């Protein structure tokens, strides 16, 4: 008869147990589906599947302890037969599962490190006894095997040695057992080394205190001598056997068998809840990150506007200085005493260029170049700040192996990558070329240029030429025969008004154009940041919704676990 059929038949002796078994299978299946949906680590899914499979296995009585605690000798004494090799060095390099049956060769299992031995021993009826490698064995694989088998145990027999009771490695292993909610019986082997009752009482009290500190409860402690039992009998062993017979009676064994997967489920669910809590904390920080980036963007925008205002004020001062020179030129030129000069329009134009226009084209050219340089520099610094800020955003170690962390990391890398590409493009002066081209295109309409392309450095010269031509036209409209005493002052006033109007229009048009192109370029930079951030923003919103829903599901699962544990604890009381 197979293990599954034998143990299931044992457990389904009452309608109460059958109902609890059905509920437990359903709960573990729900937990497995929940973990899969949440993208939990594969280890958690494997542990849940194992907990579900454990319901169909024999009751697992697992013997653990350090390699020199005498586990193999203890198991042989407990079974009353030399079934395992004994020695002073680590002799067990596999986990041996001893079950009742006809004796045969060791049987391989799906796990290459687990071997099944069938023995015709009465002590193994209804129980599978598991011998594990030492928890402190020199071969690291031994400890991995032992800790990996721990969640499957229904009852732990934890061996320590009377000559080295409760070592640090044993403390650590017991804390692991406590985390998984395992039932533990403490066994102090080699008690024959303790010569007096006072020594025995002292060791027992020491082990009890250590176990209480790690397990938060006081498990039973038995002092035994495996060697003494093999040589003719040991009182401590007799007491342990009597206690095990009581613990492994049908009712108590069934209760423990159903409790073990529930304790494992509680630990698995708790780990997922801790990961979810870490993810929520991370998302909270991510929201603060997005808010910080938006605040940086807003501050950058305001800084750029302030920078633009300063640059435009400098352009305005250049035009104001030109206006003052032109005003002076008109006032001094349009006079009766300058009739001979006024007849020569070419000379008037040349003088206007020299005295009024002066270095206005070069000054405007320099100002445009400075404006574009400052724009590029400010944007470059902004994107460098964004990139540096994102580099500091590392996922929590609590969520390092989940789908959440992988998706989140990829999205942050996307934003940082966008920043890096933007920095590269700015460094290559693409932004400079684009801003200059946009400004040139817009300026054509203002200064009346044709379709041919011009450079930023030509704009100032074109402005100067246009102003000179405009005022030359005013001057050339004056005929010698019409220069009366009243006409010339009127022409001078007309020229001054036209000068101020022209400069005002130029200032307003220039400011409107530059602001428009400045805003266009800034909008492009803002759009790039928003485009890079939008998948991350959607991810955060989706994860928040998922985690809120998961929190409610986890709470329900935990409530069902608690109720089922209470029902299992009532087995045999009705």
Coordinates of C-alpha atoms in Angstrom, one line a residue:
X1 CA 0.0 0.0 0.0
X2 CA 1.4 3.4 -1.0
X3 CA 2.2 6.1 1.5
X4 CA -0.5 8.5 0.2
X5 CA -3.3 5.9 0.5
X6 CA -2.2 4.7 3.9
X7 CA -1.9 8.1 5.6
X8 CA -5.0 9.5 3.9
X9 CA -7.0 6.5 5.2
X10 CA -5.6 7.1 8.7
X11 CA -6.6 10.7 8.7
X12 CA -10.1 10.3 7.2
X13 CA -11.4 8.2 10.1
X14 CA -13.9 10.9 11.1
X15 CA -16.1 13.3 9.3
X16 CA -14.5 16.2 11.3
X17 CA -11.0 15.3 10.0
X18 CA -12.2 14.8 6.4
X19 CA -13.9 18.2 6.4
X20 CA -10.7 19.9 7.8
X21 CA -8.5 18.2 5.3
X22 CA -10.7 19.4 2.4
X23 CA -10.7 22.9 3.7
X24 CA -6.9 22.8 4.2
X25 CA -6.3 21.6 0.6
X26 CA -8.6 24.4 -0.7
X27 CA -6.8 27.0 1.5
X28 CA -3.3 26.0 0.3
X29 CA -4.5 26.0 -3.3
X30 CA -5.9 29.5 -2.8
X31 CA -2.5 30.6 -1.3
X32 CA -0.7 29.1 -4.2
X33 CA -2.9 31.0 -6.7
X34 CA -2.5 34.2 -4.7
X35 CA 1.3 33.9 -4.6
X36 CA 1.4 33.2 -8.4
X37 CA -0.8 36.3 -9.1
X38 CA 1.4 38.5 -7.0
X39 CA 4.6 37.4 -8.7
X40 CA 6.0 35.9 -5.5
X41 CA 9.5 34.3 -5.6
X42 CA 9.6 30.8 -7.1
X43 CA 10.8 29.5 -3.7
X44 CA 7.6 30.5 -2.0
X45 CA 5.5 28.7 -4.7
X46 CA 7.6 25.6 -4.3
X47 CA 7.2 25.7 -0.5
X48 CA 3.4 26.1 -0.9
X49 CA 3.2 23.1 -3.3
X50 CA 5.3 21.1 -0.9
X51 CA 3.0 22.0 2.0
X52 CA 0.0 20.8 -0.1
X53 CA 1.9 17.6 -1.0
X54 CA 2.7 17.0 2.7
X55 CA -0.9 16.4 3.5
X56 CA -0.6 13.2 1.5
X57 CA 2.7 12.0 3.0
X58 CA 3.3 10.0 6.1
X59 CA 3.7 11.8 9.4
X60 CA 7.2 13.2 9.3
X61 CA 9.2 12.8 12.5
X62 CA 12.4 14.7 11.7
X63 CA 15.7 14.3 13.7
X64 CA 18.0 17.3 13.5
X65 CA 21.1 18.5 15.3
X66 CA 24.8 19.1 14.9
X67 CA 26.8 16.3 13.2
X68 CA 28.6 15.4 16.5
X69 CA 25.4 15.2 18.6
X70 CA 25.1 11.5 17.8
X71 CA 22.0 11.6 15.6
X72 CA 22.7 8.3 13.8
X73 CA 23.3 6.5 17.1
X74 CA 20.1 8.1 18.5
X75 CA 18.0 6.9 15.5
X76 CA 19.4 3.4 15.8
X77 CA 18.7 3.3 19.5
X78 CA 15.2 4.7 19.0
X79 CA 14.3 2.1 16.3
X80 CA 16.2 -0.7 18.2
X81 CA 18.2 -1.6 15.1
X82 CA 21.4 -0.6 13.5
X83 CA 19.9 0.9 10.3
X84 CA 22.2 3.9 9.9
X85 CA 26.0 4.1 9.9
X86 CA 27.6 5.7 12.9
X87 CA 30.9 7.6 13.2
X88 CA 32.8 10.5 14.6
X89 CA 32.8 12.4 11.3
X90 CA 29.8 13.5 9.3
X91 CA 28.4 10.2 8.0
X92 CA 25.1 11.3 6.6
X93 CA 25.4 13.1 3.3
X94 CA 21.7 12.5 2.4
X95 CA 18.4 12.9 4.0
X96 CA 17.1 9.4 4.9
X97 CA 13.4 8.9 5.1
X98 CA 12.7 5.7 7.0
X99 CA 9.3 4.2 6.4
X100 CA 7.5 0.9 7.3
X101 CA 7.7 -1.8 4.7
X102 CA 9.6 -4.8 3.5
X103 CA 13.3 -4.3 3.7
X104 CA 14.9 -3.5 0.4
X105 CA 17.6 -1.4 -1.3
X106 CA 17.6 2.4 -0.8
X107 CA 15.0 4.0 -3.1
X108 CA 15.8 7.2 -5.0
X109 CA 13.2 10.0 -4.9
X110 CA 12.5 13.0 -7.1
X111 CA 15.0 14.9 -4.9
X112 CA 18.6 13.6 -5.5
X113 CA 19.5 14.3 -1.9
X114 CA 16.6 12.4 -0.4
X115 CA 16.7 8.6 0.0
X116 CA 13.9 6.3 1.2
X117 CA 14.6 3.2 3.2
X118 CA 11.8 0.7 3.9
X119 CA 12.2 -1.3 7.2
X120 CA 9.9 -3.9 8.8
X121 CA 9.9 -2.1 12.1
X122 CA 6.7 -1.6 14.3
X123 CA 8.0 1.8 15.4
X124 CA 7.6 3.1 11.8
X125 CA 3.9 2.2 11.3
X126 CA 2.1 5.3 10.4
X127 CA 5.3 7.4 10.8
X128 CA 8.2 8.3 8.6
X129 CA 11.3 9.0 10.5
X130 CA 13.8 11.4 8.9
X131 CA 17.5 11.6 9.6
X132 CA 19.2 14.8 8.3
X133 CA 22.8 15.9 7.9
X134 CA 24.3 17.9 10.7
X135 CA 23.4 21.6 11.0
X136 CA 27.0 22.5 11.5
X137 CA 28.6 20.0 9.1
X138 CA 31.8 21.0 7.4
X139 CA 30.1 20.2 4.0
X140 CA 27.9 23.2 3.5
X141 CA 25.5 21.2 1.4
X142 CA 24.5 19.3 4.6
X143 CA 23.1 22.3 6.3
X144 CA 21.3 23.4 3.1
X145 CA 19.6 20.0 3.0
X146 CA 18.6 20.2 6.6
X147 CA 17.2 23.7 6.5
X148 CA 15.4 22.9 3.2
X149 CA 13.7 19.9 4.8
X150 CA 12.6 21.8 7.9
X151 CA 9.3 23.2 6.5
X152 CA 8.1 19.6 5.8
X153 CA 8.5 18.4 9.4
X154 CA 5.5 17.5 11.5
X155 CA 7.5 17.1 14.7
X156 CA 11.1 17.9 15.3
X157 CA 13.4 15.9 17.6
X158 CA 16.2 18.4 18.2
X159 CA 19.3 16.7 19.4
X160 CA 22.1 18.5 21.3
X161 CA 25.1 17.0 23.1
X162 CA 25.6 17.0 26.8
X163 CA 29.2 17.9 26.4
X164 CA 28.4 20.9 24.2
X165 CA 24.8 21.8 24.9
X166 CA 22.9 24.4 22.9
X167 CA 25.6 25.9 20.7
X168 CA 25.3 29.0 18.6
X169 CA 24.5 27.1 15.4
X170 CA 21.8 25.2 17.3
X171 CA 20.3 28.5 18.5
X172 CA 20.2 29.7 14.9
X173 CA 18.5 26.5 13.7
X174 CA 15.9 26.7 16.4
X175 CA 15.0 30.2 15.5
X176 CA 14.4 29.0 12.0
X177 CA 12.2 26.2 13.4
X178 CA 10.3 28.8 15.3
X179 CA 9.8 30.9 12.2
X180 CA 8.2 27.9 10.5
X181 CA 6.1 27.2 13.6
X182 CA 7.4 23.6 14.0
X183 CA 6.6 21.5 17.1
X184 CA 9.9 20.7 18.9
X185 CA 11.0 18.1 21.4
X186 CA 14.5 18.8 22.8
X187 CA 16.7 15.8 23.4
X188 CA 20.1 16.0 25.2
X189 CA 22.2 13.0 24.0
X190 CA 25.3 11.6 25.7
X191 CA 23.7 12.2 29.1
X192 CA 26.0 9.4 30.5
X193 CA 28.8 12.0 30.4
X194 CA 27.1 13.9 33.2
X195 CA 28.3 12.3 36.5
X196 CA 26.0 13.9 39.0
X197 CA 22.3 14.8 39.2
X198 CA 23.3 18.4 39.7
X199 CA 25.1 18.5 36.4
X200 CA 22.1 16.9 34.7
X201 CA 19.7 19.5 36.2
X202 CA 22.1 22.3 35.2
X203 CA 22.3 21.2 31.6
X204 CA 18.5 20.6 31.4
X205 CA 17.8 24.1 32.8
X206 CA 20.4 25.6 30.3
X207 CA 18.8 23.9 27.3
X208 CA 15.3 24.8 28.5
X209 CA 16.2 28.5 28.8
X210 CA 17.9 28.6 25.4
X211 CA 15.0 26.9 23.7
X212 CA 12.5 29.2 25.5
X213 CA 14.4 32.2 24.2
X214 CA 14.4 31.0 20.6
X215 CA 10.9 29.4 20.4
X216 CA 9.1 31.7 22.8
X217 CA 7.8 28.6 24.6
X218 CA 9.3 25.8 26.8
X219 CA 9.4 22.5 24.8
X220 CA 9.9 19.3 26.7
X221 CA 13.6 18.4 27.3
X222 CA 14.8 14.8 27.7
X223 CA 18.3 13.7 28.8
X224 CA 19.2 10.4 27.1
X225 CA 22.1 8.2 26.3
X226 CA 21.9 6.5 22.9
X227 CA 24.9 4.3 23.8
X228 CA 23.3 3.4 27.1
X229 CA 20.1 2.4 25.4
X230 CA 22.0 0.2 22.9
X231 CA 24.0 -1.5 25.7
X232 CA 21.0 -2.5 27.7
X233 CA 18.6 0.3 28.5
X234 CA 18.5 4.0 29.5
X235 CA 15.8 5.5 31.7
X236 CA 15.9 8.8 29.8
X237 CA 15.2 6.9 26.6
X238 CA 12.3 5.1 28.2
X239 CA 10.8 8.5 29.2
X240 CA 11.3 9.8 25.7
X241 CA 9.6 6.8 24.1
X242 CA 6.6 7.1 26.4
X243 CA 6.3 10.8 25.5
X244 CA 6.6 10.0 21.8
X245 CA 3.9 7.3 22.0
X246 CA 1.6 9.9 23.5
X247 CA 2.5 12.5 20.9
X248 CA 2.2 10.1 18.0
X249 CA -1.1 8.6 19.0
X250 CA -3.7 8.8 16.2
X251 CA -5.5 11.9 17.4
X252 CA -2.4 13.9 18.3
X253 CA -0.5 12.7 15.2
X254 CA -3.4 13.8 13.0
X255 CA -3.6 17.2 14.7
X256 CA 0.1 17.7 14.2
X257 CA -0.1 16.5 10.6
X258 CA -2.8 19.1 9.8
X259 CA -1.1 21.8 11.8
X260 CA 2.3 21.6 10.0
X261 CA 1.2 22.8 6.5
X262 CA -0.9 25.5 8.1
X263 CA 2.2 26.8 10.0
X264 CA 4.2 26.7 6.8
X265 CA 1.4 28.6 5.0
X266 CA 1.4 31.2 7.7
X267 CA 5.2 31.8 7.3
X268 CA 4.9 31.8 3.5
X269 CA 2.0 34.3 3.7
X270 CA 3.9 36.4 6.2
X271 CA 6.9 36.6 3.9
X272 CA 4.7 37.7 1.0
X273 CA 3.0 40.3 3.3
X274 CA 6.5 41.6 4.3
X275 CA 7.4 41.9 0.6
X276 CA 4.2 43.6 -0.2
X277 CA 4.8 46.1 2.7
X278 CA 8.3 46.8 1.4
X279 CA 6.8 47.3 -2.1
X280 CA 4.2 49.8 -0.6
X281 CA 7.0 51.7 1.1
X282 CA 8.9 51.7 -2.1
X283 CA 5.9 53.0 -4.1
X284 CA 5.5 55.7 -1.5
X285 CA 9.1 56.8 -2.0
X286 CA 8.6 56.5 -5.8
X287 CA 5.6 58.9 -5.6
X288 CA 7.8 61.3 -3.7
X289 CA 10.4 60.8 -6.4
X290 CA 7.9 61.8 -9.1
X291 CA 6.8 64.8 -7.1
X292 CA 10.4 65.8 -6.6
X293 CA 11.1 65.5 -10.3
X294 CA 8.0 67.6 -11.1
X295 CA 9.1 70.2 -8.6
X296 CA 12.6 70.1 -10.2
X297 CA 11.0 70.6 -13.6
X298 CA 8.9 73.5 -12.3
X299 CA 11.9 75.1 -10.6
X300 CA 13.9 74.6 -13.8
X301 CA 11.1 76.2 -15.8
X302 CA 11.0 79.2 -13.5
X303 CA 14.8 79.5 -13.6
X304 CA 14.7 79.4 -17.4
X305 CA 12.0 82.1 -17.4
X306 CA 14.1 84.3 -15.1
X307 CA 17.1 83.6 -17.3
X308 CA 15.1 84.6 -20.4
X309 CA 13.9 87.8 -18.8
X310 CA 17.4 88.7 -18.0
X311 CA 18.6 88.0 -21.5
X312 CA 15.7 90.0 -23.1
X313 CA 16.4 92.9 -20.7
X314 CA 19.9 93.0 -22.1
X315 CA 18.6 93.0 -25.7
X316 CA 16.2 95.7 -24.6
X317 CA 19.1 97.8 -23.3
X318 CA 20.9 97.4 -26.6
X319 CA 17.8 98.6 -28.5
X320 CA 17.4 101.4 -26.0
X321 CA 21.0 102.5 -26.6
X322 CA 20.4 102.4 -30.3
X323 CA 17.3 104.4 -30.0
X324 CA 19.1 107.1 -28.1
X325 CA 21.8 107.3 -30.7
X326 CA 19.3 107.3 -33.6
X327 CA 17.3 110.0 -31.8
X328 CA 20.4 112.1 -31.4
X329 CA 21.3 111.5 -35.1
X330 CA 17.8 112.6 -36.3
X331 CA 17.7 115.7 -34.1
X332 CA 21.2 116.8 -35.3
X333 CA 20.7 115.9 -38.9
X334 CA 17.3 117.2 -39.8
X335 CA 18.2 120.9 -39.6
X336 CA 18.4 123.8 -42.0
X337 CA 22.1 124.0 -41.7
X338 CA 22.5 120.4 -43.0
X339 CA 20.6 121.0 -46.3
X340 CA 23.6 120.1 -48.4
X341 CA 24.0 116.8 -46.4
X342 CA 20.3 116.0 -46.6
X343 CA 20.4 116.1 -50.4
X344 CA 22.9 113.3 -50.4
X345 CA 20.8 110.3 -49.3
X346 CA 23.7 107.8 -49.7
X347 CA 25.8 109.9 -47.3
X348 CA 22.9 110.1 -44.9
X349 CA 22.6 106.3 -44.9
X350 CA 26.3 105.9 -44.3
X351 CA 26.3 108.4 -41.4
X352 CA 23.3 106.7 -39.9
X353 CA 25.0 103.4 -40.0
X354 CA 28.1 104.7 -38.4
X355 CA 26.6 107.0 -35.8
X356 CA 23.3 105.3 -34.9
X357 CA 23.5 101.7 -35.8
X358 CA 27.1 101.3 -34.9
X359 CA 27.9 97.8 -33.5
X360 CA 24.2 96.9 -32.9
X361 CA 24.3 93.9 -35.2
X362 CA 27.4 92.4 -33.5
X363 CA 25.9 93.1 -30.0
X364 CA 22.6 91.5 -30.9
X365 CA 24.5 88.5 -32.4
X366 CA 26.5 88.1 -29.2
X367 CA 23.4 88.4 -27.1
X368 CA 21.6 85.7 -29.2
X369 CA 24.7 83.4 -28.8
X370 CA 24.8 84.0 -25.1
X371 CA 21.0 83.3 -24.8
X372 CA 21.3 80.0 -26.6
X373 CA 24.4 79.0 -24.6
X374 CA 22.7 79.7 -21.3
X375 CA 19.6 77.8 -22.5
X376 CA 21.6 74.7 -23.4
X377 CA 23.7 74.8 -20.2
X378 CA 20.6 75.1 -18.0
X379 CA 18.9 72.2 -19.7
X380 CA 22.0 70.1 -19.6
X381 CA 22.3 70.7 -15.8
X382 CA 18.7 69.8 -15.3
X383 CA 18.9 66.5 -17.1
X384 CA 22.1 65.7 -15.3
X385 CA 20.3 66.3 -12.0
X386 CA 17.4 64.1 -13.1
X387 CA 19.8 61.3 -14.0
X388 CA 21.8 61.5 -10.8
X389 CA 18.5 61.6 -8.8
X390 CA 17.3 58.4 -10.4
X391 CA 20.6 56.5 -10.0
X392 CA 20.1 56.8 -6.2
X393 CA 16.7 55.1 -6.4
X394 CA 17.5 51.4 -5.8
X395 CA 14.9 48.8 -5.0
X396 CA 14.5 47.4 -1.5
X397 CA 16.3 44.1 -0.8
X398 CA 13.0 42.8 0.5
X399 CA 11.5 42.8 -3.0
X400 CA 14.8 42.2 -4.9
X401 CA 13.6 38.9 -6.4
X402 CA 10.0 39.7 -7.3
X403 CA 8.4 40.7 -10.6
X404 CA 7.6 44.0 -9.0
X405 CA 11.2 44.9 -8.6
X406 CA 12.2 43.8 -12.1
X407 CA 9.4 45.9 -13.7
X408 CA 10.1 48.9 -11.5
X409 CA 13.9 48.7 -12.2
X410 CA 13.3 48.6 -15.9
X411 CA 11.0 51.6 -15.8
X412 CA 13.4 53.7 -13.7
X413 CA 16.2 52.7 -16.1
X414 CA 13.9 53.9 -18.9
X415 CA 13.7 57.4 -17.4
X416 CA 17.4 57.5 -16.6
X417 CA 18.1 56.3 -20.1
X418 CA 16.0 59.1 -21.5
X419 CA 17.9 61.6 -19.4
X420 CA 21.2 60.1 -20.6
X421 CA 20.1 60.4 -24.3
X422 CA 18.9 63.9 -23.8
X423 CA 22.2 64.9 -22.2
X424 CA 24.1 63.3 -25.1
X425 CA 22.0 65.2 -27.6
X426 CA 22.4 68.5 -25.8
X427 CA 26.2 67.8 -25.5
X428 CA 26.2 67.4 -29.3
X429 CA 24.6 70.8 -29.5
X430 CA 21.5 69.5 -31.3
X431 CA 19.4 71.7 -29.0
X432 CA 21.6 74.7 -30.0
X433 CA 21.1 74.1 -33.6
X434 CA 17.4 73.5 -33.3
X435 CA 16.8 76.7 -31.2
X436 CA 18.9 78.7 -33.6
X437 CA 17.1 77.4 -36.6
X438 CA 13.7 78.0 -35.1
X439 CA 14.6 81.6 -34.1
X440 CA 16.0 82.3 -37.6
X441 CA 12.9 81.0 -39.3
X442 CA 10.7 83.2 -37.1
X443 CA 12.8 86.3 -37.6
X444 CA 12.5 86.1 -41.3
X445 CA 8.9 87.3 -41.1
X446 CA 9.8 90.2 -38.9
X447 CA 12.7 91.6 -40.9
X448 CA 11.2 90.9 -44.3
X449 CA 13.8 88.3 -45.5
X450 CA 13.2 86.0 -48.4
X451 CA 13.1 82.3 -48.3
X452 CA 16.8 81.8 -48.2
X453 CA 18.3 80.6 -45.0
X454 CA 20.4 82.9 -42.7
X455 CA 22.4 82.3 -39.6
X456 CA 21.9 83.7 -36.1
X457 CA 25.0 85.9 -36.6
X458 CA 23.3 87.6 -39.6
X459 CA 20.1 88.5 -37.9
X460 CA 21.6 91.5 -36.1
X461 CA 23.2 92.8 -39.4
X462 CA 19.8 92.4 -41.2
X463 CA 18.1 94.4 -38.4
X464 CA 20.7 97.1 -38.7
X465 CA 20.3 97.2 -42.5
X466 CA 16.5 97.3 -42.3
X467 CA 16.5 100.2 -39.8
X468 CA 19.1 102.2 -41.9
X469 CA 17.0 101.6 -45.0
X470 CA 13.8 102.7 -43.2
X471 CA 15.3 106.0 -42.1
X472 CA 17.1 106.6 -45.4
X473 CA 13.7 106.4 -47.0
X474 CA 12.4 109.1 -44.7
X475 CA 15.4 111.4 -45.4
X476 CA 15.3 110.8 -49.2
X477 CA 11.7 111.9 -49.3
X478 CA 12.8 115.4 -48.4
X479 CA 13.1 117.6 -51.6
X480 CA 15.2 120.8 -51.5
X481 CA 12.4 122.9 -52.8
X482 CA 10.1 121.8 -50.0
X483 CA 12.5 122.5 -47.1
X484 CA 10.7 125.5 -45.6
X485 CA 11.2 126.7 -42.1
X486 CA 8.1 124.9 -40.9
X487 CA 8.4 121.7 -43.0
X488 CA 11.8 120.6 -41.7
X489 CA 10.9 120.6 -38.0
X490 CA 7.8 118.6 -38.8
X491 CA 9.8 116.1 -40.7
X492 CA 12.2 115.8 -37.8
X493 CA 9.3 115.1 -35.4
X494 CA 7.8 112.6 -37.8
X495 CA 11.2 110.8 -38.1
X496 CA 11.5 110.7 -34.2
X497 CA 8.0 109.3 -33.9
X498 CA 8.7 106.7 -36.6
X499 CA 12.0 105.8 -34.9
X500 CA 10.3 105.2 -31.6
X501 CA 7.5 103.3 -33.2
X502 CA 9.9 101.1 -35.2
X503 CA 12.1 100.3 -32.2
X504 CA 9.0 99.5 -30.0
X505 CA 7.6 97.2 -32.7
X506 CA 11.0 95.6 -33.1
X507 CA 11.4 95.1 -29.3
X508 CA 7.9 93.6 -28.9
X509 CA 8.3 91.4 -32.0
X510 CA 11.7 90.2 -31.0
X511 CA 10.6 89.4 -27.4
X512 CA 7.5 87.6 -28.7
X513 CA 9.6 85.5 -31.1
X514 CA 12.3 84.6 -28.6
X515 CA 9.8 83.8 -25.9
X516 CA 7.8 81.6 -28.3
X517 CA 10.9 79.7 -29.4
X518 CA 12.2 79.5 -25.9
X519 CA 8.9 78.0 -24.7
X520 CA 8.8 75.6 -27.6
X521 CA 12.2 74.2 -26.8
X522 CA 11.3 74.1 -23.1
X523 CA 8.1 72.3 -23.9
X524 CA 10.0 69.7 -25.9
X525 CA 12.3 69.1 -22.9
X526 CA 9.3 68.9 -20.6
X527 CA 7.4 66.5 -23.0
X528 CA 10.5 64.3 -23.1
X529 CA 10.5 64.0 -19.3
X530 CA 6.8 63.4 -19.1
X531 CA 7.0 60.7 -21.8
X532 CA 9.8 59.0 -20.0
X533 CA 8.0 59.2 -16.7
X534 CA 4.5 58.2 -17.9
X535 CA 5.1 54.4 -18.0
X536 CA 6.6 54.6 -14.5
X537 CA 3.6 56.7 -13.3
X538 CA 1.2 54.2 -14.7
X539 CA 3.2 51.4 -13.1
X540 CA 2.9 53.0 -9.7
X541 CA -0.8 53.5 -10.0
X542 CA -1.3 49.9 -11.2
X543 CA 0.9 48.5 -8.4
X544 CA -0.9 50.5 -5.8
X545 CA -4.2 49.1 -6.9
X546 CA -2.8 45.6 -7.1
X547 CA -1.2 45.9 -3.6
X548 CA -4.3 47.3 -2.0
X549 CA -6.3 44.3 -3.5
X550 CA -3.6 41.9 -2.4
X551 CA -3.7 43.3 1.1
X552 CA -7.4 42.5 1.4
X553 CA -6.8 39.0 -0.1
X554 CA -3.9 38.3 2.3
X555 CA -6.1 39.5 5.3
X556 CA -8.8 37.0 4.2
X557 CA -6.3 34.2 3.8
X558 CA -4.8 34.9 7.2
X559 CA -8.2 34.9 8.8
X560 CA -9.0 31.6 7.2
X561 CA -5.7 30.2 8.4
X562 CA -6.4 31.3 11.9
X563 CA -9.9 29.8 11.9
X564 CA -8.6 26.5 10.4
X565 CA -5.8 26.3 13.0
X566 CA -8.3 26.7 15.7
X567 CA -10.5 23.9 14.2
X568 CA -7.5 21.6 13.9
X569 CA -6.7 22.2 17.5
X570 CA -10.2 20.9 18.4
X571 CA -9.6 17.5 16.8
X572 CA -10.5 14.8 19.2
X573 CA -12.3 17.1 21.6
X574 CA -15.8 16.6 20.1

